[in-house]
Structures are given as structure tokens and as C-alpha cells.
Short mmCIF file of C-alpha atoms in Angstrom, two decimals:
data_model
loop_
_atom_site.label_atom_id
_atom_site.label_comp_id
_atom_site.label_asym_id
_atom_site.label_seq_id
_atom_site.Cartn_x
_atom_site.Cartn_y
_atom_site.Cartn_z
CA UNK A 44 115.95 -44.00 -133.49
CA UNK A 45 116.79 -44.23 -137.19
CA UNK A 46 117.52 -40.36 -138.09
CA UNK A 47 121.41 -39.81 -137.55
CA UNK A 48 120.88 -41.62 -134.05
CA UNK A 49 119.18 -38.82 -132.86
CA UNK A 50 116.09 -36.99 -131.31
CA UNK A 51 114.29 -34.65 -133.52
CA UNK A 52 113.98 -32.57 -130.22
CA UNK A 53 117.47 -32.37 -130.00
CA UNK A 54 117.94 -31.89 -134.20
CA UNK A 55 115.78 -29.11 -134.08
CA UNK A 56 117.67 -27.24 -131.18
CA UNK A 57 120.83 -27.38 -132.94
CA UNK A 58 119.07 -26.06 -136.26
CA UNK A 59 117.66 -23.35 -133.86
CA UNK A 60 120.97 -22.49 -132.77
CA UNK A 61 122.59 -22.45 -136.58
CA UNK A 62 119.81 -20.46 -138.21
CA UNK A 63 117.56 -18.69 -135.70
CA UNK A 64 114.19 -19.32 -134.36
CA UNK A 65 112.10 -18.82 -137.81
CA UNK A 66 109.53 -21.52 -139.15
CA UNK A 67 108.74 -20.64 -142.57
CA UNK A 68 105.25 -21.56 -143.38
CA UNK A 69 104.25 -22.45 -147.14
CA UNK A 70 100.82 -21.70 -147.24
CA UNK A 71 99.72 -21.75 -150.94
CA UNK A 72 96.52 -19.86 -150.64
CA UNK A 73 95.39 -19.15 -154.01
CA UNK A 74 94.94 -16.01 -153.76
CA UNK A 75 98.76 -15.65 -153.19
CA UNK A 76 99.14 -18.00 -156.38
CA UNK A 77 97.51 -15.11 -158.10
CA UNK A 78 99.70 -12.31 -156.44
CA UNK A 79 102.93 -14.19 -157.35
CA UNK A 80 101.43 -14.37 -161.02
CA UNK A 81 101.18 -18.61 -160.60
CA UNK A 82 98.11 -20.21 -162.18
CA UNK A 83 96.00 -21.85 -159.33
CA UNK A 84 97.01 -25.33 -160.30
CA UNK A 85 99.52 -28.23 -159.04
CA UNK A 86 102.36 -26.58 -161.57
CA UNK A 87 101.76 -23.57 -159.90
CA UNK A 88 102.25 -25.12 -156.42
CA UNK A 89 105.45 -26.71 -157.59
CA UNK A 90 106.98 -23.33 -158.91
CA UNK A 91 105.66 -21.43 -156.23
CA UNK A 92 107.77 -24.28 -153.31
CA UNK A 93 110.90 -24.41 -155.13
CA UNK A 94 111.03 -20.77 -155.00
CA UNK A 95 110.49 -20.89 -151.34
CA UNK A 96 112.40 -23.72 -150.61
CA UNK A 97 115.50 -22.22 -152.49
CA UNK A 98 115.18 -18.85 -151.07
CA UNK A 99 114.32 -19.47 -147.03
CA UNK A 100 117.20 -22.62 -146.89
CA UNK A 101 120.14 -21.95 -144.68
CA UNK A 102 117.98 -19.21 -142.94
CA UNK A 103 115.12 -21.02 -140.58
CA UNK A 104 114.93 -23.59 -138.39
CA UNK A 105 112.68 -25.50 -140.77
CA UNK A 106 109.64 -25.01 -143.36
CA UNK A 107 106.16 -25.64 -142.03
CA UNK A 108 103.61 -26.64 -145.34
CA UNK A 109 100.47 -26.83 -144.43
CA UNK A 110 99.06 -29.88 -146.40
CA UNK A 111 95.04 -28.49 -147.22
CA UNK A 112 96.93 -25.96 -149.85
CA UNK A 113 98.01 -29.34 -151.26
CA UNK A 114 95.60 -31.63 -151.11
CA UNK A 115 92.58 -29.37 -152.32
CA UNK A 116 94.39 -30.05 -155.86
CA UNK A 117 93.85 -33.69 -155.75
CA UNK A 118 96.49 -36.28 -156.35
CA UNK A 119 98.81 -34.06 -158.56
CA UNK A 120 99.24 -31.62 -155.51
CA UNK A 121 100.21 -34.04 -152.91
CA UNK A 122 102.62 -35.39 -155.76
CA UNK A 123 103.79 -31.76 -155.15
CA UNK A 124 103.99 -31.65 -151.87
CA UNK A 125 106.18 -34.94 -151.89
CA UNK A 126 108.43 -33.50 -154.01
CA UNK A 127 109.18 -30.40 -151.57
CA UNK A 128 109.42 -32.89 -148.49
CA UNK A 129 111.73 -34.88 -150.40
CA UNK A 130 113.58 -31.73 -152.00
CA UNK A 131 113.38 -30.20 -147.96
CA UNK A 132 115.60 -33.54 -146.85
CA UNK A 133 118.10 -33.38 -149.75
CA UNK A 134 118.80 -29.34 -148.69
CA UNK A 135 118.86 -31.20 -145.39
CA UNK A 136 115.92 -28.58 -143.53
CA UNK A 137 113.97 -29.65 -141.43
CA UNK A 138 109.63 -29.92 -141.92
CA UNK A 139 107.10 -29.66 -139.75
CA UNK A 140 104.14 -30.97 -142.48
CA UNK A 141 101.06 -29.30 -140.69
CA UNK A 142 98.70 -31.74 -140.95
CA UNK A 143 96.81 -32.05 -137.73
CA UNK A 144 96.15 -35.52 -137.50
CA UNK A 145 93.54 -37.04 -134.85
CA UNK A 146 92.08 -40.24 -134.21
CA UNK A 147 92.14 -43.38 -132.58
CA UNK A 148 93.96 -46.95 -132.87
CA UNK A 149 95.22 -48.49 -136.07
CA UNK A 150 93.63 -45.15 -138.06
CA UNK A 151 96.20 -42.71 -136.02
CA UNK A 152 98.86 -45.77 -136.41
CA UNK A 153 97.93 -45.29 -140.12
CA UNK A 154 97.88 -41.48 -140.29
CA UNK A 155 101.67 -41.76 -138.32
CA UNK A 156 102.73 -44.46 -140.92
CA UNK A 157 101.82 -42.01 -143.92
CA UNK A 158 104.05 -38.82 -142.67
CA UNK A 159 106.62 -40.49 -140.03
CA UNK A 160 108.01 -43.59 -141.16
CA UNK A 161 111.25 -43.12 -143.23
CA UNK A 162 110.72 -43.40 -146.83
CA UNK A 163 107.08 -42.67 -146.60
CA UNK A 164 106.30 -40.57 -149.91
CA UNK A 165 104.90 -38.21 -147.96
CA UNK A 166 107.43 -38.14 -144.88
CA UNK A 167 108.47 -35.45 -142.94
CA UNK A 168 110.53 -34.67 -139.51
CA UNK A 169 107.37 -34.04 -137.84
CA UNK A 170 103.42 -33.31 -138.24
CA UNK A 171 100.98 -31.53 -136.70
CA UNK A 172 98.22 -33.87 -134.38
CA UNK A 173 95.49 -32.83 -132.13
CA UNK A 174 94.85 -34.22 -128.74
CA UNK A 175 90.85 -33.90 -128.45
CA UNK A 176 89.93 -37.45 -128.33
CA UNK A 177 92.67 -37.87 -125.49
CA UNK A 178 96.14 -38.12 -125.22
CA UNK A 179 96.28 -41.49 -125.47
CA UNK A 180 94.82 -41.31 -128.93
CA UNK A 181 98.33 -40.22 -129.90
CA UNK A 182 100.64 -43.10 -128.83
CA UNK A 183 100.50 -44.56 -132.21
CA UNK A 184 102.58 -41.74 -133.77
CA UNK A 185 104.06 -41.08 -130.19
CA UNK A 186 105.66 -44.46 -130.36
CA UNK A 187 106.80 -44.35 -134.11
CA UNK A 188 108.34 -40.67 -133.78
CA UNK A 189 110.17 -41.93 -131.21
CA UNK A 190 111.87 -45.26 -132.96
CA UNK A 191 112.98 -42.60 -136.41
CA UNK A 192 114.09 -39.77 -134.47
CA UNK A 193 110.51 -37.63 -135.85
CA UNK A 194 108.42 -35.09 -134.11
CA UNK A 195 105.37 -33.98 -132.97
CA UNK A 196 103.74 -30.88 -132.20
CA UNK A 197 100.71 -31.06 -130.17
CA UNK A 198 97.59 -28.64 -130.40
CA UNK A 199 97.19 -27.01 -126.80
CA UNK A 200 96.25 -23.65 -127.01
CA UNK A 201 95.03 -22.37 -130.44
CA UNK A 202 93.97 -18.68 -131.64
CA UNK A 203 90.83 -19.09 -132.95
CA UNK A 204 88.28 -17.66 -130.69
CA UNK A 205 86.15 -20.71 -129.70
CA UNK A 206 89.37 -22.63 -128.93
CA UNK A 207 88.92 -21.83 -124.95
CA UNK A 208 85.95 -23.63 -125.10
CA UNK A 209 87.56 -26.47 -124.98
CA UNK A 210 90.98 -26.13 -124.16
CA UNK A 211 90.77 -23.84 -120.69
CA UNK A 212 88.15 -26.29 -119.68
CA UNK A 213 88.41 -28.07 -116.55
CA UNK A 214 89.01 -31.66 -116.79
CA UNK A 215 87.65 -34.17 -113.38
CA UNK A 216 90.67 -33.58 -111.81
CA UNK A 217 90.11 -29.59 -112.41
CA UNK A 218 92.82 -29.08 -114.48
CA UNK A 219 92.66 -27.14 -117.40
CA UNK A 220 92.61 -29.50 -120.47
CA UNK A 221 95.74 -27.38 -122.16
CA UNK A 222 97.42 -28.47 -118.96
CA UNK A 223 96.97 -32.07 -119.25
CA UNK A 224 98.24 -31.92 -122.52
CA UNK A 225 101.09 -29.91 -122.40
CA UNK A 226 101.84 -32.57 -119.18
CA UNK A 227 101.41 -35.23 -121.61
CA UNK A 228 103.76 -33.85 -124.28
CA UNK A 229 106.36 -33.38 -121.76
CA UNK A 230 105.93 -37.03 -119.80
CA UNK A 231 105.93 -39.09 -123.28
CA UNK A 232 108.63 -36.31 -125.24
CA UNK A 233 112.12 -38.52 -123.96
CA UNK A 234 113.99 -34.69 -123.43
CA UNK A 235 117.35 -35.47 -122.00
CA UNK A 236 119.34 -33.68 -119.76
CA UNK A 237 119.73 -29.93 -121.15
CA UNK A 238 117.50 -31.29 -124.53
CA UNK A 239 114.20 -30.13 -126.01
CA UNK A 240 111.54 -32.77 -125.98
CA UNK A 241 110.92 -34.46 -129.31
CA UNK A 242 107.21 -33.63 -128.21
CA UNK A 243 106.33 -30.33 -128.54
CA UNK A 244 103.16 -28.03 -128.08
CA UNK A 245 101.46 -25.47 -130.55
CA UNK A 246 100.54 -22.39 -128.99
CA UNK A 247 99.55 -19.27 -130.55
CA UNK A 248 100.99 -15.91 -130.20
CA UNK A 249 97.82 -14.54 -129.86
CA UNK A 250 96.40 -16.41 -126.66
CA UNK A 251 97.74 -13.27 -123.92
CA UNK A 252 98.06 -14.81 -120.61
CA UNK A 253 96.42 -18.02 -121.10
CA UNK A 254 99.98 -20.04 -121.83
CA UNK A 255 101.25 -18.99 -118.10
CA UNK A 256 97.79 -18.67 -116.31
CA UNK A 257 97.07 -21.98 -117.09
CA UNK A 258 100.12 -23.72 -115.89
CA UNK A 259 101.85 -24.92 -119.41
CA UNK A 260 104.75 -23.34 -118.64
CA UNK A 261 105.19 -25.45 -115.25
CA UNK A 262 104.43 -28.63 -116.25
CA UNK A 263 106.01 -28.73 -119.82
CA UNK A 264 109.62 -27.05 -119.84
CA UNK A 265 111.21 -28.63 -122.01
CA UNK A 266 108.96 -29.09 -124.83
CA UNK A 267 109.47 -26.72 -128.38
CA UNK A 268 106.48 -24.55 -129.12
CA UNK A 269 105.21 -24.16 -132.66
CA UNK A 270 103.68 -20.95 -132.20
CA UNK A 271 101.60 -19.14 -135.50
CA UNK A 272 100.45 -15.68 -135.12
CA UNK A 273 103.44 -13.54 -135.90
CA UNK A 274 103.70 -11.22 -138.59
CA UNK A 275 100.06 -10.73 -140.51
CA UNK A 276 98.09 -11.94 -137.33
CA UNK A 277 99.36 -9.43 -135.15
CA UNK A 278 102.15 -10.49 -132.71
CA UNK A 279 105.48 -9.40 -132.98
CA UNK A 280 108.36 -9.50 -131.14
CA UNK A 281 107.53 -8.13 -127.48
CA UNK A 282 104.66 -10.85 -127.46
CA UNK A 283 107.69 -13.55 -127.21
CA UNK A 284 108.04 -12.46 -123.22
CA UNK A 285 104.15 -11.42 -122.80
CA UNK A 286 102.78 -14.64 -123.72
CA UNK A 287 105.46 -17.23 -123.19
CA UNK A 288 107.65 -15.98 -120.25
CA UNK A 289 110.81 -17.77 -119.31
CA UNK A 290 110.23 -20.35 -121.58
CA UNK A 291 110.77 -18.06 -124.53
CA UNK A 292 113.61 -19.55 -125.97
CA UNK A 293 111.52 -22.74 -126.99
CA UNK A 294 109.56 -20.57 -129.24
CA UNK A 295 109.48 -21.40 -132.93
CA UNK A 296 107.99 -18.23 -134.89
CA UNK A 297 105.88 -19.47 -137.20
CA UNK A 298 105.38 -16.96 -140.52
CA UNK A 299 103.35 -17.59 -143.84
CA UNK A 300 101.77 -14.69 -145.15
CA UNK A 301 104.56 -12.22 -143.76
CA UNK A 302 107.12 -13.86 -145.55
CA UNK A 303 105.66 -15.29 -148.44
CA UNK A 304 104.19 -11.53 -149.14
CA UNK A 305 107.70 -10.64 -150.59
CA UNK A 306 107.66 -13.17 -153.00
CA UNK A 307 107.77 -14.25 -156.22
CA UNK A 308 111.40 -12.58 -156.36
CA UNK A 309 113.31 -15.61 -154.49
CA UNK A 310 116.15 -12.82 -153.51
CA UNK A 311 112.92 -10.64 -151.57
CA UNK A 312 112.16 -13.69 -150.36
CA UNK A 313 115.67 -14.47 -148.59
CA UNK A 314 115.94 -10.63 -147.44
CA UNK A 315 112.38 -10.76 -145.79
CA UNK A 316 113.59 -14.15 -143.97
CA UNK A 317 116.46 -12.37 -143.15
CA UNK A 318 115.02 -9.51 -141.89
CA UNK A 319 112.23 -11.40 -139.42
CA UNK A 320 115.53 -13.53 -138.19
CA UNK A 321 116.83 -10.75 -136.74
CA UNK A 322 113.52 -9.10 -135.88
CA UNK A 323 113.21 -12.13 -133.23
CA UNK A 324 116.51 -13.05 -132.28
CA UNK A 325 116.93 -14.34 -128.81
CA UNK A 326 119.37 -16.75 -127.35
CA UNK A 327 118.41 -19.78 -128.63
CA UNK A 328 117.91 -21.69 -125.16
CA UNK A 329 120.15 -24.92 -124.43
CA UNK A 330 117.88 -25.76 -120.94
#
């Protein structure tokens, strides 16, 4: 592995453990363009990621852009959205570019190539990928994460309401399909002893029960878990034992609209990060 010699599993634990559990999500929605007083446009994009860049550095784990806000603005936006991932590695935080990637063969090897290959204009430290047309869809991007030291994080349990349909059903073996994956993600992740898997699960903090009824928790300990829901979607702290259990201390709290409400002022900005740091403090956990 090419980044520092080591595991984005094991990169991200330590920035867990320096700066707290937070995953700042920049979610450009134009609406919130208009609220910050930005024009809806690709120079409004840029202004409106500096400012969060500058403000949330040095006090999350890492920033999570999600790639749509980008892309919906053609070529100039994802010229944007290069220069934050390259402006997130000179600050030296880490990004998880939500991109949710899924397909099969050289196209996934292609889709991997584009976001996890160093120097890639549009690389980051990990991406988002869904699982649907198998797990073994994903070994392109499994296989090149793990040669640069990247990351992925796997859909398994989503908060949308018709996710169940698919992932709490029963596979041939009668397994839930959210338990073959998060098995997956924690066979193919390379944890060592007392590290987090580079391989990690997203789960939302809205699913209740379904993350321990199902058996995720057993199969995949070691694995991170990019969980969205906090803040404007209604979980908050308490749901951090409710829904994930023991394995709480994997949790990454994923916030857009609850921190990027206090913008444009950048100093809001860092108080609000601030603020939802302590708000869901835990011991970072080492196992």
C-alpha cells in the first residue's frame, strides 16, 4: 500500500482518535447555495467548499462530499470538486467522496481507477459503492483500495423506506442480504490485530434494531460504519447505543445539513462542528 505504508482503516482510527468521531458532509443543495447568499453555479460551489473545508479542518475525522451536488453543474463542478479533494489532501483530512459506485468487471475497475488510484484528478481516501449486483462485483476497487492504502464503505443497511426490501431479504442460504455483506466487508477488509477494517459498512442511524437483529454486528466487528441520519434526520446521540450496540465506537456521524445550517460565517461553522464533537463524544474504540 502506497499511502504512508498504511491502511486507510487504520488512518482513519487514528484521525478518529485526534479529532472525534464527526464526518462532515458537503452537500451543496442549492437551496443552501441560496441560504448562504452563493449563486447556484460552479463559483458558488467553490466558495461555498473552501469555506467548509477551512472551517471543519482539524475538527472531524474527515469530509464526506457527496459528488451529485457536483456533477449536476457539468464539467466546471467536478473541476470543483477536484479542487476540494486536492485542497482536502494538502490540509491532510481525510474524504470519503460519496459516490456510490456499482457495477461489474472492467466498468467497476474503471469507476475504482477514477476516485482510488493516487493522482487520479478526482481521488479521494475512499468512496461510497453499493453491493446489489453481488459482492463480488466489488473486487475491482476491493483490490485497488487495498494496494494505495484507500477505503471503502459499503451500502448495507440504508434509511430510505424501501431499502428492507432488499436488504433484510433472505438470501438461499437464509441469511439476510445486509448480513452477507457486512460478512463480506469484514472477510476482504485486511483489519489487523486491534485495527479497523479498511472495508467498512454504511448504516443509517435511522434503521432501529435492524443493525443487531440482523446479525451485522456479529459477523463484521471490525469494520468502520459511515452512518447518515444524525442531526436534521432525526437521530442524535442516544441512537449511537440503540441502533449500533457494542460496536458503537466504529461509528462515524455523518452531518450535512446540521452543520452546514450555520454557515456562511466560517467561525459558526467551526463552533457548530465543535459543538456536535462533543455532542457525540465516546471513546474512540482501539478493538
Amino acid at each position: 500500500m502506497t499511502t504512508q505504508g498504511r491502511s486507510f482503516g487504520s488512518r482513519l482510527q487514528r484521525s478518529v482518535a485526534e479529532h472525534g468521531r464527526l464526518v462532515a458532509g458537503i452537500d451543496p443543495h442549492a437551496s443552501l447555495l441560496e441560504a448562504w447568499g452563493l449563486p447556484d453555479t460552479p463559483e458558488g460551489l467553490r466558495e461555498f467548499s473552501r469555506t467548509v473545508l477551512t472551517a471543519v479542518t482539524g475538527r472531524v475525522a474527515a469530509i464526506k462530499p457527496q459528488s451529485a451536488f457536483f456533477e449536476r453543474h457539468g464539467s466546471a463542478g467536478v473541476a470543483v470538486l477536484e479542487e476540494l479533494l486536492q485542497s482536502a489532501r494538502d490540509a491532510q483530512v481525510l474524504s470519503i467522496l460519496d459516490v456510490k459506485r456499482g457495477d461489474i468487471g472492467s466498468t467497476m475497475a474503471a469507476y475504482a481507477d477514477a476516485h482510488l488510484r493516487p493522482g487520479a484528478p478526482l481521488e479521494a481516501d475512499a468512496i461510497t459503492v453499493s453491493p446489489f449486483l453481488g459482492t463480488g462485483s466489488l473486487d475491482p476497487a476491493v483490490q485497488l483500495a487495498t494496494e494505495h492504502g484507500k477505503g471503502l464503505f459499503v451500502l448495507a443497511l440504508t434509511s430510505n423506506p424501501d431499502g428492507p426490501q432488499v436488504q433484510h431479504a433472505l438470501t438461499a442460504a437464509d441469511t439476510p442480504v445486509a448480513q452477507e455483506i457486512a460478512r463480506h466487508a469484514e472477510a476482504v477488509g485486511g483489519a489487523g490485530q486491534g485495527e479497523w477494517s479498511s472495508i467498512g459498512l454504511v448504516v443509517g442511524a435511522t434503521v432501529g434494531d435492524s443493525y443487531r437483529r440482523l446479525g451485522l454486528d456479529r459477523v463484521a466487528p471490525s469494520v468502520p460504519l459511515l452512518a447518515p441520519g444524525f442531526g436534521a434526520q432525526g437521530a442524535g446521540p442516544a441512537q449511537m447505543g440503540e441502533v449500533f450496540g457494542e460496536n458503537a465506537g466504529h461509528v462515524l456521524v455523518s452531518v450535512s445539513r446540521g452543520l452546514l445550517g450555520a454557515g456562511p460565517d466560517p467561525d459558526s461553522l467551526s463552533r457548530r462542528a465543535d459543538q456536535l464533537r462533543r455532542d457525540y463524544t465516546g471513546p474512540p474504540d482501539a478493538s
